[in-house]
Amino acid sequence: MAFIVFEGLDHSGKSTLIQSVSKELKKRGKEFVITREPGGTDLGEKIRETVLNPYDNPISPETEILLISASRRDHIEKVIIPSLEAGKWVICDRFWPSTSAFQGAGRGLPAEQVKWLNHFTVPQDITPDLWILLDMPVSEKEKRSQMQGHSSDRFEMQDRSFHQRVREHYLFLAENDKTSWFILNALLSPEELTSQVIEELSKRKWLNS
Ligand code: TMP
């Protein structure tokens, strides 16, 4: 059993990779839950809608981080802890590094306050076993977002420098804790990315039954 979090810029391919990795886990008879933030619970999904919707009333970065943290706490209590206690793998699309990257580095909220709030929100013993960062240049995010052509949420519509700060912050976190983070080149094919993740899980001896 392992608690694995996927992080990266929007359009980095997290959802596709999560689906293909979980297929591999299923083949190996592993029990898992796939979940996401903001979201993952009824309350969390309502918060997600509000936080991502650019047509709602504008909200300040302070309100934004509090809403996202509330969603996270509810998610931890109702999904993450019960699943881990039941012996299931938890595969989570984003966790607190997204808050440091988007609300801290991106929105410019003071790093110390963001860190404090993350500590307040996440119980000390709820620590993922592995963070997987899908890294790519911001120009690739822009290209993919144009190709997909769907309407932007409140983060996607931020300018290039916002996303550049987000990317740099992720790399800073990952490079400072190489045993817990696994950095992937998001430009690789989905098949290659899946096999690199499976190889990493197997290196960590998590796939042995
Ligand atoms: P995604 O589900 O497509 O990854 O989109 C979720 C968006 O929410 C993404 O743009 C990043 C943003 N987000 C934050 O700004 N802070 C957070 O803590 C989390 C979890 C997500």
Short mmCIF file of C-alpha atoms and ligand atoms in Angstrom, two decimals:
data_model
loop_
_atom_site.label_atom_id
_atom_site.label_comp_id
_atom_site.label_asym_id
_atom_site.label_seq_id
_atom_site.Cartn_x
_atom_site.Cartn_y
_atom_site.Cartn_z
CA MET A 1 0.00 0.00 0.00
CA ALA A 2 1.25 3.48 -0.81
CA PHE A 3 0.04 7.07 -0.84
CA ILE A 4 1.09 8.65 -4.14
CA VAL A 5 0.49 12.21 -5.28
CA PHE A 6 0.76 13.53 -8.83
CA GLU A 7 1.66 17.18 -9.32
CA GLY A 8 2.37 19.48 -12.25
CA LEU A 9 1.18 22.37 -14.37
CA ASP A 10 -2.30 22.25 -15.87
CA HIS A 11 -2.31 20.04 -19.01
CA SER A 12 0.79 18.16 -17.86
CA GLY A 13 -1.05 14.85 -18.35
CA LYS A 14 -1.66 13.90 -14.71
CA SER A 15 -5.13 12.46 -15.26
CA THR A 16 -4.06 10.27 -18.19
CA LEU A 17 -1.04 9.01 -16.28
CA ILE A 18 -3.11 8.31 -13.16
CA GLN A 19 -5.53 6.24 -15.25
CA SER A 20 -2.80 4.19 -16.92
CA VAL A 21 -0.81 3.62 -13.72
CA SER A 22 -3.94 2.51 -11.90
CA LYS A 23 -4.69 0.04 -14.69
CA GLU A 24 -1.28 -1.48 -14.03
CA LEU A 25 -1.99 -1.61 -10.30
CA LYS A 26 -5.29 -3.32 -10.98
CA LYS A 27 -3.54 -5.96 -13.09
CA ARG A 28 -1.32 -6.64 -10.11
CA GLY A 29 -4.32 -7.02 -7.81
CA LYS A 30 -3.75 -3.82 -5.82
CA GLU A 31 -6.70 -2.08 -4.22
CA PHE A 32 -6.66 1.66 -4.64
CA VAL A 33 -8.71 4.84 -4.67
CA ILE A 34 -8.18 7.62 -7.17
CA THR A 35 -9.01 11.02 -5.84
CA ARG A 36 -8.24 14.69 -6.38
CA GLU A 37 -7.89 18.15 -4.91
CA PRO A 38 -9.59 20.45 -4.70
CA GLY A 39 -12.43 17.96 -4.56
CA GLY A 40 -12.69 14.31 -3.65
CA THR A 41 -15.70 14.74 -1.32
CA ASP A 42 -19.17 16.30 -1.79
CA LEU A 43 -18.05 19.44 -0.02
CA GLY A 44 -14.69 19.42 -1.78
CA GLU A 45 -16.31 19.21 -5.22
CA LYS A 46 -18.56 22.18 -4.36
CA ILE A 47 -15.52 24.15 -3.27
CA ARG A 48 -13.72 23.11 -6.46
CA GLU A 49 -16.52 24.52 -8.57
CA THR A 50 -16.39 27.83 -6.75
CA VAL A 51 -12.61 28.10 -6.75
CA LEU A 52 -12.14 27.22 -10.43
CA ASN A 53 -15.09 29.11 -11.87
CA PRO A 54 -13.91 32.43 -13.29
CA TYR A 55 -17.48 33.70 -13.62
CA ASP A 56 -18.27 33.60 -9.90
CA ASN A 57 -17.67 36.66 -7.75
CA PRO A 58 -13.98 37.43 -7.75
CA ILE A 59 -12.24 36.00 -4.69
CA SER A 60 -9.01 37.17 -3.09
CA PRO A 61 -5.93 34.90 -2.83
CA GLU A 62 -6.60 34.70 0.93
CA THR A 63 -10.17 33.45 0.40
CA GLU A 64 -8.92 31.09 -2.29
CA ILE A 65 -6.31 29.43 -0.07
CA LEU A 66 -8.78 29.07 2.80
CA LEU A 67 -11.36 27.40 0.55
CA ILE A 68 -8.77 25.04 -0.92
CA SER A 69 -7.48 24.18 2.55
CA ALA A 70 -11.02 23.50 3.79
CA SER A 71 -11.53 21.16 0.86
CA ARG A 72 -8.23 19.43 1.68
CA ARG A 73 -9.08 18.90 5.34
CA ASP A 74 -12.47 17.39 4.48
CA HIS A 75 -10.79 15.17 1.88
CA ILE A 76 -8.15 13.97 4.33
CA GLU A 77 -10.75 13.15 6.97
CA LYS A 78 -13.29 11.48 4.69
CA VAL A 79 -11.21 9.84 1.96
CA ILE A 80 -7.47 9.71 2.58
CA ILE A 81 -7.40 8.49 6.19
CA PRO A 82 -10.21 5.90 5.81
CA SER A 83 -8.66 4.51 2.60
CA LEU A 84 -5.19 4.19 4.11
CA GLU A 85 -6.69 2.60 7.23
CA ALA A 86 -8.48 0.10 4.98
CA GLY A 87 -5.11 -0.85 3.47
CA LYS A 88 -5.79 0.74 0.07
CA TRP A 89 -3.39 2.66 -2.10
CA VAL A 90 -4.33 6.32 -2.42
CA ILE A 91 -3.59 7.94 -5.76
CA CYS A 92 -4.19 11.63 -5.43
CA ASP A 93 -4.23 14.27 -8.15
CA ARG A 94 -2.60 17.22 -6.30
CA PHE A 95 -2.04 17.84 -2.59
CA TRP A 96 -0.42 20.60 -0.50
CA PRO A 97 2.52 21.28 -2.92
CA SER A 98 -0.12 22.68 -5.30
CA THR A 99 -1.00 25.21 -2.61
CA SER A 100 2.64 26.22 -2.11
CA ALA A 101 3.09 26.45 -5.88
CA PHE A 102 -0.17 28.15 -6.96
CA GLN A 103 -1.21 30.23 -3.93
CA GLY A 104 2.33 30.81 -2.61
CA ALA A 105 4.62 31.19 -5.63
CA GLY A 106 1.84 31.93 -8.14
CA ARG A 107 -0.44 34.30 -6.25
CA GLY A 108 2.37 35.64 -4.09
CA LEU A 109 0.97 34.82 -0.64
CA PRO A 110 3.80 34.85 1.95
CA ALA A 111 5.62 31.50 1.98
CA GLU A 112 5.71 31.26 5.79
CA GLN A 113 1.94 31.73 6.06
CA VAL A 114 1.26 29.18 3.33
CA LYS A 115 3.53 26.71 5.09
CA TRP A 116 1.77 27.32 8.39
CA LEU A 117 -1.65 26.79 6.84
CA ASN A 118 -0.50 23.61 5.11
CA HIS A 119 0.76 22.32 8.47
CA PHE A 120 -2.48 23.26 10.15
CA THR A 121 -4.54 21.52 7.47
CA VAL A 122 -2.60 18.29 7.06
CA PRO A 123 -2.11 16.02 10.10
CA GLN A 124 1.58 15.30 10.66
CA ASP A 125 1.29 11.60 9.95
CA ILE A 126 -0.46 12.06 6.60
CA THR A 127 2.62 12.14 4.43
CA PRO A 128 2.60 10.77 0.91
CA ASP A 129 5.15 8.03 0.21
CA LEU A 130 5.90 9.43 -3.22
CA TRP A 131 5.33 12.68 -5.10
CA ILE A 132 5.40 12.43 -8.87
CA LEU A 133 6.07 15.68 -10.70
CA LEU A 134 5.15 15.90 -14.37
CA ASP A 135 7.46 18.68 -15.42
CA MET A 136 7.26 20.60 -18.69
CA PRO A 137 7.89 24.11 -20.00
CA VAL A 138 5.09 26.66 -19.71
CA SER A 139 5.13 27.01 -23.51
CA GLU A 140 3.99 23.37 -23.73
CA LYS A 141 1.14 24.06 -21.31
CA GLU A 142 0.06 26.95 -23.53
CA LYS A 143 0.26 24.78 -26.64
CA ARG A 144 -1.79 21.98 -25.09
CA SER A 145 -4.35 24.37 -23.70
CA GLN A 146 -4.87 25.95 -27.15
CA MET A 147 -5.16 22.52 -28.75
CA GLN A 148 -7.77 21.37 -26.24
CA GLY A 149 -9.61 24.61 -26.81
CA HIS A 150 -11.92 24.40 -23.77
CA SER A 151 -12.70 27.39 -21.60
CA SER A 152 -10.13 28.37 -19.02
CA ASP A 153 -10.56 28.11 -15.27
CA ARG A 154 -9.29 30.79 -12.89
CA PHE A 155 -5.77 29.33 -12.85
CA GLU A 156 -5.40 28.52 -16.50
CA MET A 157 -6.23 32.11 -17.38
CA GLN A 158 -3.26 33.46 -15.41
CA ASP A 159 -0.34 34.85 -17.40
CA ARG A 160 2.84 33.04 -18.37
CA SER A 161 4.86 34.42 -15.45
CA PHE A 162 2.35 32.97 -12.96
CA HIS A 163 2.78 29.50 -14.42
CA GLN A 164 6.53 29.96 -14.66
CA ARG A 165 6.63 30.65 -10.88
CA VAL A 166 4.46 27.59 -10.28
CA ARG A 167 6.79 25.38 -12.34
CA GLU A 168 9.90 26.74 -10.63
CA HIS A 169 8.39 26.17 -7.21
CA TYR A 170 7.60 22.54 -8.02
CA LEU A 171 11.14 22.00 -9.24
CA PHE A 172 12.48 23.64 -6.09
CA LEU A 173 10.41 21.29 -3.88
CA ALA A 174 11.33 18.22 -5.91
CA GLU A 175 15.02 18.95 -6.19
CA ASN A 176 15.27 19.52 -2.45
CA ASP A 177 13.80 16.15 -1.57
CA LYS A 178 14.90 13.71 -4.22
CA THR A 179 14.07 10.60 -2.21
CA SER A 180 10.38 11.51 -1.95
CA TRP A 181 9.97 13.13 -5.38
CA PHE A 182 10.21 11.52 -8.78
CA ILE A 183 10.50 14.02 -11.63
CA LEU A 184 9.13 12.98 -15.02
CA ASN A 185 9.55 14.73 -18.33
CA ALA A 186 5.91 15.38 -19.30
CA LEU A 187 6.92 15.61 -22.96
CA LEU A 188 7.47 11.84 -23.10
CA SER A 189 4.76 9.58 -24.54
CA PRO A 190 2.02 8.33 -22.19
CA GLU A 191 3.38 4.76 -22.57
CA GLU A 192 6.91 5.83 -21.62
CA LEU A 193 5.64 7.83 -18.64
CA THR A 194 3.59 4.87 -17.40
CA SER A 195 6.50 2.51 -17.66
CA GLN A 196 8.81 4.92 -15.82
CA VAL A 197 6.32 5.16 -12.95
CA ILE A 198 5.84 1.40 -12.77
CA GLU A 199 9.61 0.93 -12.78
CA GLU A 200 9.95 3.40 -9.92
CA LEU A 201 7.23 1.65 -7.88
CA SER A 202 8.88 -1.64 -8.50
CA LYS A 203 12.31 -0.26 -7.50
CA ARG A 204 10.71 0.77 -4.22
CA LYS A 205 9.47 -2.82 -3.88
CA TRP A 206 5.84 -1.71 -3.61
CA LEU A 207 4.64 -4.03 -6.34
CA ASN A 208 5.75 -7.21 -4.59
CA SER A 209 2.67 -8.97 -3.35
P1 TMP B 1 -6.76 20.16 -12.12
O1 TMP B 1 -7.68 19.32 -11.36
O2 TMP B 1 -7.08 20.25 -13.56
O3 TMP B 1 -5.36 19.87 -11.85
O4 TMP B 1 -7.06 21.68 -11.68
C1 TMP B 1 -7.10 22.12 -10.40
C2 TMP B 1 -6.64 23.55 -10.37
O5 TMP B 1 -6.63 23.97 -9.00
C3 TMP B 1 -5.24 23.74 -10.91
O6 TMP B 1 -5.21 24.83 -11.81
C4 TMP B 1 -4.42 24.11 -9.71
C5 TMP B 1 -5.42 24.61 -8.70
N1 TMP B 1 -5.03 24.31 -7.33
C6 TMP B 1 -4.50 25.33 -6.55
O7 TMP B 1 -4.37 26.46 -7.02
N2 TMP B 1 -4.11 25.04 -5.29
C7 TMP B 1 -4.23 23.80 -4.72
O8 TMP B 1 -3.86 23.59 -3.56
C8 TMP B 1 -4.81 22.76 -5.54
C9 TMP B 1 -4.97 21.39 -4.97
C10 TMP B 1 -5.19 23.05 -6.83
#
